[in-house]
Short mmCIF file of C-alpha atoms in Angstrom, two decimals:
data_model
loop_
_atom_site.label_atom_id
_atom_site.label_comp_id
_atom_site.label_asym_id
_atom_site.label_seq_id
_atom_site.Cartn_x
_atom_site.Cartn_y
_atom_site.Cartn_z
CA MET A 1 -15.29 8.59 -5.91
CA VAL A 2 -17.12 6.34 -3.46
CA LYS A 3 -18.46 7.56 -0.12
CA ILE A 4 -17.32 5.09 2.55
CA VAL A 5 -18.07 4.86 6.26
CA LEU A 6 -15.67 2.83 8.42
CA ILE A 7 -17.07 1.73 11.78
CA THR A 8 -15.33 0.37 14.87
CA PRO A 9 -16.44 0.03 18.50
CA GLY A 10 -12.88 0.91 19.49
CA GLN A 11 -10.45 3.78 18.89
CA PRO A 12 -8.23 4.50 15.87
CA SER A 13 -4.96 4.25 17.76
CA VAL A 14 -5.72 0.77 19.12
CA ASN A 15 -6.58 -0.49 15.64
CA PRO A 16 -3.82 0.36 13.14
CA ARG A 17 -5.58 -1.77 10.54
CA ILE A 18 -8.64 0.47 10.25
CA VAL A 19 -6.40 3.57 10.13
CA LYS A 20 -4.43 2.06 7.25
CA GLU A 21 -7.68 1.31 5.43
CA ALA A 22 -8.92 4.88 5.96
CA GLU A 23 -5.67 6.31 4.64
CA ALA A 24 -5.54 3.99 1.61
CA LEU A 25 -9.14 4.74 0.63
CA SER A 26 -8.87 8.50 1.15
CA ASN A 27 -5.55 8.65 -0.73
CA ALA A 28 -7.28 6.89 -3.61
CA GLY A 29 -9.77 9.76 -3.78
CA HIS A 30 -12.69 8.29 -1.86
CA ASP A 31 -14.73 10.23 0.71
CA VAL A 32 -14.03 8.45 4.02
CA THR A 33 -15.65 8.92 7.42
CA MET A 34 -14.75 6.85 10.48
CA LEU A 35 -17.19 6.34 13.34
CA TYR A 36 -15.43 5.18 16.50
CA CYS A 37 -16.02 4.81 20.25
CA HIS A 38 -13.95 5.46 23.34
CA TRP A 39 -12.21 2.31 24.52
CA ILE A 40 -9.32 3.17 26.82
CA ASN A 41 -8.02 6.44 28.28
CA TRP A 42 -4.37 6.21 27.21
CA ALA A 43 -5.40 6.05 23.54
CA ASP A 44 -7.02 9.52 23.57
CA GLU A 45 -3.77 11.43 22.98
CA ALA A 46 -2.63 8.96 20.34
CA ASP A 47 -5.98 9.42 18.57
CA LYS A 48 -5.43 13.18 18.46
CA THR A 49 -2.05 12.71 16.80
CA ILE A 50 -3.53 10.42 14.15
CA LEU A 51 -6.58 12.57 13.44
CA GLU A 52 -4.64 15.85 13.24
CA HIS A 53 -2.93 14.64 10.08
CA SER A 54 -5.70 12.60 8.47
CA LYS A 55 -7.45 13.40 5.18
CA TRP A 56 -10.51 11.47 6.35
CA LYS A 57 -13.15 12.52 8.87
CA ALA A 58 -13.52 10.88 12.26
CA ILE A 59 -16.47 11.15 14.65
CA LEU A 60 -16.44 10.00 18.28
CA ILE A 61 -19.72 8.23 19.08
CA GLY A 62 -21.15 7.55 22.55
CA GLY A 63 -19.07 10.02 24.54
CA SER A 64 -16.00 9.46 26.68
CA PRO A 65 -14.80 10.31 30.21
CA SER A 66 -13.69 13.70 28.86
CA GLN A 67 -16.36 14.37 26.19
CA ASN A 68 -20.10 14.04 26.81
CA LYS A 69 -19.68 12.20 30.11
CA PHE A 70 -23.40 11.66 30.61
CA LYS A 71 -23.72 9.78 27.31
CA PHE A 72 -20.63 7.74 28.09
CA TYR A 73 -21.75 6.56 31.53
CA TYR A 74 -25.33 6.04 30.38
CA THR A 75 -24.20 3.78 27.55
CA LYS A 76 -21.89 1.90 29.94
CA LEU A 77 -24.81 1.21 32.27
CA ARG A 78 -27.03 0.15 29.38
CA PHE A 79 -24.25 -2.10 28.07
CA LYS A 80 -24.02 -3.87 31.43
CA PHE A 81 -27.78 -4.50 31.35
CA TYR A 82 -27.64 -6.10 27.91
CA ARG A 83 -24.56 -8.08 28.90
CA PHE A 84 -26.57 -9.46 31.80
CA LEU A 85 -29.37 -10.51 29.45
CA SER A 86 -26.81 -12.03 27.11
CA SER A 87 -25.24 -13.98 29.98
CA LYS A 88 -28.58 -15.76 30.31
CA ALA A 89 -28.16 -16.89 26.67
CA ILE A 90 -30.90 -14.51 25.54
CA CYS A 91 -30.09 -13.74 21.90
CA LYS A 92 -33.25 -12.26 20.54
CA SER A 93 -32.99 -9.36 18.11
CA LEU A 94 -31.30 -6.26 19.58
CA VAL A 95 -30.15 -8.08 22.69
CA ALA A 96 -27.09 -9.70 21.09
CA GLU A 97 -26.30 -6.55 19.10
CA LYS A 98 -26.41 -4.30 22.16
CA ALA A 99 -24.54 -6.82 24.30
CA GLN A 100 -21.68 -6.91 21.79
CA THR A 101 -20.87 -3.21 21.80
CA ARG A 102 -21.53 -0.34 24.20
CA CYS A 103 -22.69 2.09 21.50
CA TYR A 104 -24.70 -0.06 19.09
CA THR A 105 -27.71 2.28 19.05
CA GLU A 106 -25.62 5.43 18.67
CA LEU A 107 -23.35 3.95 15.99
CA LEU A 108 -26.33 2.75 13.96
CA LYS A 109 -28.10 6.12 14.20
CA ALA A 110 -24.96 7.98 13.13
CA ALA A 111 -24.26 5.55 10.28
CA CYS A 112 -27.82 5.70 8.95
CA SER A 113 -27.62 9.50 8.85
CA ILE A 114 -24.73 9.37 6.34
CA LYS A 115 -25.75 8.71 2.75
CA ALA A 116 -22.79 6.51 1.93
CA ASP A 117 -22.17 3.95 -0.81
CA TYR A 118 -20.33 1.51 1.44
CA PHE A 119 -20.26 0.72 5.17
CA ILE A 120 -17.26 -1.29 6.44
CA GLY A 121 -17.08 -2.82 9.91
CA HIS A 122 -14.05 -3.68 12.03
CA ASN A 123 -14.45 -5.84 15.11
CA LEU A 124 -17.59 -7.89 15.73
CA GLY A 125 -19.42 -5.04 17.49
CA ALA A 126 -19.60 -3.22 14.14
CA LEU A 127 -20.99 -6.11 12.08
CA ALA A 128 -24.70 -5.57 12.80
CA VAL A 129 -24.23 -1.81 12.49
CA VAL A 130 -22.82 -1.89 8.96
CA VAL A 131 -25.36 -4.42 7.68
CA ASN A 132 -28.34 -2.51 9.08
CA ALA A 133 -26.95 0.89 8.00
CA ALA A 134 -26.39 -0.43 4.48
CA ALA A 135 -29.94 -1.76 4.34
CA SER A 136 -31.30 1.59 5.55
CA ASN A 137 -29.34 3.49 2.90
CA LYS A 138 -29.76 0.91 0.11
CA ALA A 139 -25.97 0.70 0.09
CA LYS A 140 -23.34 -2.05 0.31
CA CYS A 141 -21.33 -3.28 3.26
CA GLY A 142 -18.20 -5.20 4.11
CA PHE A 143 -16.64 -6.67 7.22
CA ASP A 144 -13.03 -7.26 8.27
CA PHE A 145 -11.92 -10.21 10.41
CA GLU A 146 -8.70 -9.20 12.12
CA ASP A 147 -9.36 -11.99 14.61
CA TYR A 148 -11.26 -15.26 14.76
CA HIS A 149 -13.96 -14.11 17.16
CA ARG A 150 -15.31 -17.57 17.97
CA GLY A 151 -11.91 -18.52 19.39
CA GLU A 152 -10.51 -15.35 20.99
CA VAL A 153 -10.36 -16.78 24.52
CA SER A 154 -9.27 -20.23 25.71
CA HIS A 155 -12.35 -21.03 27.77
CA MET A 156 -15.17 -19.02 26.25
CA ILE A 157 -18.35 -18.66 28.30
CA ALA A 158 -21.19 -20.55 26.61
CA SER A 159 -23.41 -17.46 26.42
CA ASP A 160 -20.62 -15.48 24.69
CA GLU A 161 -20.16 -18.28 22.17
CA ILE A 162 -23.90 -18.33 21.49
CA ARG A 163 -23.98 -14.55 21.00
CA ILE A 164 -21.01 -14.48 18.63
CA LYS A 165 -22.39 -17.35 16.55
CA TYR A 166 -25.81 -15.67 16.44
CA LEU A 167 -24.39 -12.38 15.18
CA GLU A 168 -22.18 -13.94 12.54
CA ASP A 169 -24.88 -16.31 11.29
CA LYS A 170 -27.42 -13.50 11.11
CA TYR A 171 -25.37 -10.75 9.48
CA LEU A 172 -22.40 -12.14 7.52
CA PRO A 173 -24.56 -13.50 4.66
CA SER A 174 -25.68 -9.90 3.96
CA CYS A 175 -22.12 -8.62 3.42
CA ASN A 176 -20.94 -7.69 -0.06
CA TYR A 177 -17.35 -8.67 0.76
CA ILE A 178 -15.38 -10.02 3.73
CA SER A 179 -11.67 -9.51 4.41
CA PHE A 180 -9.36 -11.47 6.70
CA ALA A 181 -6.04 -10.66 8.36
CA SER A 182 -4.56 -14.11 7.79
CA PRO A 183 -5.13 -17.08 5.47
CA LEU A 184 -5.89 -19.41 8.38
CA ILE A 185 -8.52 -17.09 9.86
CA GLU A 186 -10.22 -17.11 6.45
CA LYS A 187 -10.00 -20.90 6.26
CA LYS A 188 -11.38 -21.38 9.78
CA GLU A 189 -14.19 -18.84 9.45
CA MET A 190 -15.33 -20.10 6.06
CA LEU A 191 -15.85 -23.56 7.51
CA HIS A 192 -18.90 -22.02 9.19
CA PHE A 193 -20.14 -20.47 5.94
CA PRO A 194 -19.47 -22.95 3.11
CA HIS A 195 -22.27 -21.49 0.98
CA LEU A 196 -21.25 -17.85 1.29
CA ARG A 197 -21.04 -16.32 -2.19
CA CYS A 198 -19.64 -12.82 -1.59
CA PRO A 199 -15.97 -12.09 -2.44
CA VAL A 200 -13.47 -12.89 0.32
CA ILE A 201 -9.90 -11.58 0.45
CA VAL A 202 -6.88 -11.86 2.73
CA ILE A 203 -5.26 -8.51 3.51
CA ASN A 204 -2.09 -8.92 5.57
CA ASN A 205 -1.43 -6.43 8.36
CA CYS A 206 1.51 -4.88 6.52
CA PHE A 207 2.97 -1.43 7.18
CA PRO A 208 4.84 1.04 4.99
CA LEU A 209 8.60 0.40 4.86
CA SER A 210 10.21 2.50 7.61
CA ALA A 211 13.77 1.16 7.70
CA LYS A 212 16.92 2.20 5.89
CA THR A 213 18.98 -0.48 4.16
CA PRO A 214 20.67 -2.59 6.89
CA VAL A 215 24.39 -2.05 7.41
CA PHE A 216 26.78 -4.85 8.35
CA LYS A 217 28.03 -4.20 11.90
CA PRO A 218 30.27 -7.00 13.20
CA GLY A 219 30.78 -7.47 16.91
CA GLU A 220 27.95 -5.21 18.15
CA ASN A 221 25.33 -6.09 20.77
CA LEU A 222 22.27 -8.17 19.89
CA LYS A 223 19.17 -6.11 20.62
CA LEU A 224 15.87 -8.00 20.93
CA PHE A 225 12.51 -6.23 20.72
CA TRP A 226 8.90 -7.03 21.68
CA PHE A 227 5.82 -4.83 21.99
CA SER A 228 2.15 -4.97 22.90
CA GLN A 229 -0.45 -2.83 24.66
CA THR A 230 0.02 -4.83 27.85
CA VAL A 231 2.92 -6.95 29.06
CA GLY A 232 2.24 -10.17 30.94
CA PRO A 233 4.03 -13.40 31.89
CA ASP A 234 1.74 -15.45 29.62
CA ARG A 235 2.87 -13.79 26.39
CA GLY A 236 5.92 -15.97 25.68
CA LEU A 237 8.36 -13.54 27.28
CA VAL A 238 9.26 -15.81 30.20
CA THR A 239 10.71 -18.30 27.71
CA VAL A 240 12.75 -15.45 26.16
CA LEU A 241 14.13 -14.40 29.55
CA LEU A 242 15.04 -17.98 30.46
CA ALA A 243 16.80 -18.41 27.11
CA MET A 244 18.77 -15.20 27.71
CA LYS A 245 19.76 -16.65 31.09
CA VAL A 246 20.94 -19.89 29.41
CA VAL A 247 23.06 -18.05 26.82
CA ASN A 248 24.34 -15.75 29.58
CA ASN A 249 25.85 -13.20 27.22
CA PRO A 250 25.84 -9.53 28.29
CA LYS A 251 25.74 -8.53 24.61
CA ILE A 252 22.08 -9.62 24.43
CA SER A 253 19.45 -7.12 25.60
CA LEU A 254 15.64 -7.12 25.41
CA THR A 255 13.58 -3.96 24.93
CA VAL A 256 9.89 -4.28 25.85
CA VAL A 257 7.18 -1.76 24.94
CA GLY A 258 3.82 -1.85 26.73
CA LYS A 259 2.09 -1.35 30.05
CA ILE A 260 3.62 -3.64 32.65
CA ALA A 261 2.58 -4.27 36.25
CA ASP A 262 5.20 -3.85 38.97
CA GLU A 263 4.74 -7.49 40.02
CA THR A 264 5.38 -8.72 36.47
CA LEU A 265 8.46 -6.52 36.14
CA ARG A 266 9.88 -7.90 39.40
CA GLU A 267 9.24 -11.45 38.17
CA PHE A 268 11.06 -10.72 34.90
CA ARG A 269 14.06 -9.18 36.63
CA ASN A 270 14.25 -12.07 39.11
CA ILE A 271 14.40 -14.52 36.21
CA LEU A 272 17.33 -12.66 34.64
CA GLY A 273 19.15 -12.24 37.94
CA ASP A 274 22.60 -10.75 37.24
CA LEU A 275 21.47 -9.94 33.69
CA SER A 276 18.45 -7.90 34.83
CA ALA A 277 20.02 -4.70 33.49
CA GLN A 278 19.68 -6.24 30.00
CA LEU A 279 15.88 -5.85 30.25
CA ILE A 280 14.81 -2.39 29.06
CA ILE A 281 11.21 -1.33 29.68
CA LYS A 282 9.95 1.52 27.48
CA GLY A 283 6.37 1.58 28.80
CA VAL A 284 3.49 2.66 26.57
CA VAL A 285 4.60 4.13 23.24
CA PRO A 286 2.16 5.82 20.80
CA PRO A 287 1.39 3.52 17.83
CA GLY A 288 2.99 5.96 15.42
CA GLU A 289 6.28 5.74 17.31
CA ILE A 290 6.56 1.93 17.52
CA ASP A 291 8.46 1.60 14.24
CA LYS A 292 11.07 4.14 15.39
CA VAL A 293 11.72 2.20 18.60
CA ALA A 294 11.78 -1.10 16.67
CA ALA A 295 14.29 0.26 14.16
CA GLN A 296 16.86 0.58 16.96
CA ALA A 297 16.77 -3.20 17.52
CA ASP A 298 18.14 -6.19 15.59
CA VAL A 299 15.62 -8.97 16.20
CA GLY A 300 11.85 -8.81 16.61
CA LEU A 301 10.18 -11.44 18.79
CA ALA A 302 6.94 -12.99 17.50
CA VAL A 303 6.53 -15.36 20.45
CA GLU A 304 2.80 -16.08 20.08
CA GLN A 305 1.11 -19.03 21.80
CA SER A 306 -1.23 -21.62 20.23
CA SER A 307 -4.01 -21.05 22.75
CA PRO A 308 -6.60 -19.73 22.29
CA ILE A 309 -7.31 -20.81 18.70
CA ASN A 310 -7.24 -17.22 17.48
CA ARG A 311 -3.59 -16.84 18.54
CA ASP A 312 -2.67 -20.00 16.67
CA ILE A 313 -4.15 -18.88 13.34
CA CYS A 314 -3.61 -15.11 13.37
CA LEU A 315 -0.71 -13.09 11.99
CA THR A 316 -0.19 -10.22 14.40
CA ASN A 317 0.95 -6.65 13.80
CA LYS A 318 4.29 -7.64 15.33
CA ILE A 319 5.59 -9.62 12.35
CA PHE A 320 4.80 -6.87 9.86
CA THR A 321 6.12 -4.13 12.15
CA TYR A 322 9.40 -6.01 12.44
CA LEU A 323 9.61 -6.45 8.68
CA SER A 324 8.93 -2.78 7.99
CA ALA A 325 11.65 -1.87 10.51
CA GLY A 326 14.15 -4.18 8.79
CA LEU A 327 14.57 -6.61 11.69
CA ALA A 328 15.41 -10.28 11.72
CA ILE A 329 12.65 -12.26 13.44
CA ILE A 330 12.37 -15.11 15.92
CA LEU A 331 8.99 -16.86 15.71
CA THR A 332 7.17 -19.53 17.68
CA ASP A 333 5.64 -22.43 15.77
CA THR A 334 1.98 -21.39 15.79
CA ALA A 335 0.11 -22.70 12.76
CA ALA A 336 -0.10 -19.28 11.06
CA GLN A 337 3.49 -18.27 11.78
CA LYS A 338 4.84 -21.64 10.70
CA GLU A 339 3.03 -21.41 7.36
CA PHE A 340 4.09 -17.77 6.93
CA ASN A 341 7.75 -18.49 7.68
CA GLU A 342 7.82 -21.46 5.31
CA VAL A 343 6.78 -19.11 2.51
CA TYR A 344 8.81 -16.00 3.32
CA ARG A 345 11.75 -17.28 5.44
CA THR A 346 11.60 -14.27 7.75
CA GLY A 347 13.66 -15.75 10.57
CA LEU A 348 14.39 -18.54 13.03
CA GLN A 349 11.55 -20.59 14.47
CA TYR A 350 11.37 -22.61 17.67
CA GLU A 351 8.87 -24.77 19.55
CA GLN A 352 6.75 -22.81 22.04
CA GLY A 353 8.15 -23.03 25.55
CA ASN A 354 11.39 -24.73 24.44
CA VAL A 355 14.02 -22.66 26.22
CA GLU A 356 16.98 -24.61 24.81
CA ALA A 357 15.73 -24.23 21.21
CA LEU A 358 15.27 -20.49 21.67
CA ALA A 359 18.74 -20.20 23.22
CA ILE A 360 20.15 -21.78 20.05
CA CYS A 361 18.29 -19.16 17.96
CA LEU A 362 19.84 -16.38 20.05
CA GLN A 363 23.31 -17.87 19.62
CA GLU A 364 22.82 -18.06 15.85
CA TYR A 365 21.90 -14.38 15.67
CA LEU A 366 25.01 -13.52 17.69
CA LEU A 367 26.87 -14.38 14.48
CA PRO A 368 27.11 -11.00 12.69
CA GLU A 369 26.93 -12.40 9.14
CA LYS A 370 23.85 -14.54 9.93
CA LEU A 371 22.07 -11.58 11.51
CA TYR A 372 22.96 -9.20 8.69
CA GLN A 373 21.81 -11.54 5.92
CA GLN A 374 18.45 -12.11 7.64
CA LYS A 375 17.90 -8.39 8.22
CA LEU A 376 18.76 -7.66 4.58
CA HIS A 377 16.39 -10.39 3.37
CA ASN A 378 13.54 -9.04 5.50
CA TRP A 379 14.21 -5.47 4.39
CA HIS A 380 13.86 -6.52 0.76
CA LEU A 381 10.66 -8.42 1.60
CA ALA A 382 9.14 -5.31 3.15
CA LYS A 383 10.42 -3.07 0.37
CA ASP A 384 9.23 -5.18 -2.57
CA LYS A 385 6.22 -7.18 -1.35
CA LEU A 386 5.12 -7.18 2.29
CA ASN A 387 4.28 -3.49 2.67
CA TRP A 388 1.00 -1.62 2.91
CA ASN A 389 1.40 0.10 -0.46
CA GLU A 390 1.21 -3.33 -2.11
CA GLU A 391 -1.19 -5.04 0.30
CA GLY A 392 -3.62 -2.10 0.34
CA LYS A 393 -4.18 -2.53 -3.39
CA LYS A 394 -6.34 -5.58 -2.61
CA LEU A 395 -8.74 -3.32 -0.73
CA LEU A 396 -8.80 -0.69 -3.46
CA GLU A 397 -9.70 -3.32 -6.05
CA ILE A 398 -13.05 -3.80 -4.30
CA PHE A 399 -14.05 -0.21 -5.05
CA ARG A 400 -12.53 0.03 -8.51
#
């Protein structure tokens, strides 16, 4: 048994990846503690649901609007101060670290107090914490890249770019292993560290299989599905709505999960016009319920954009959620999704923004046999290979 501390500057329910790691490690017999920080109010209830049934321990650090308010607002004020210093491109020791996460000091103190064998960080705000905690405890540490942090926004402020580069350059060489959520994130990140000698692994964002074997249902409606924490017009959905308008078939509906502004919803319904009733808004759904909503659909939409760079090279939770739910998939041609689809043939792909090409994809999936064969293929993929039971073994090998 290894004692492991997982650290994130966010919350469990907004990071399914760290929850899956905690569950895999604890199920393998390891002693797992997660240190996390309040990020957004709506996630509090979802956190409770996750933590009620977990074998691993979880500790909220730095307070929240409902727990230890003084600590929460104090750390928010301190964070703004260090952000101001960072905006002036000041990256001396402890400025960059404290400007990257609200609770750096509190996370580090809590981590150092736990005599663990391994400290694992998720999200860049945890990188300095795990390296320094490991040094304090004469332990080992690892870091997970779910995103390419140097390219998370299209027009990154120069001071942010300097801070991110400073933190990675300073702390990554001290890691005992590094994991990545896609092959292209690994490839891009390792260009900055050609001499890094620690083990690196790609762990796809797979989920446990949640779907029953697909059943052939000729002549039924074609149900599209998309989800995210927030819904906006710049997420590829406008192209989907325009394609639905082109096909003009009342059998096609789109279910959207996520927080959506009234203005955005009006825009979406205006685009569909007479077909506006075919847009179904579910609002925010707890992470643990996403697969159940997805399972009611036929086709999952992975309509990612190529900008910023991170979106072009990442493989999002969407693809693997759709696979675990037994859905056919429609994908845009980002670099990561194109490579992924060439290997696994998970669905139909189209050029970003090409309404006519997407309309053709929708028409193809209106053919019952085509849809059924793709759903069956994806179900087998999730059952036999692209599921967390298989993918999580890569993580367990590190501690074997």
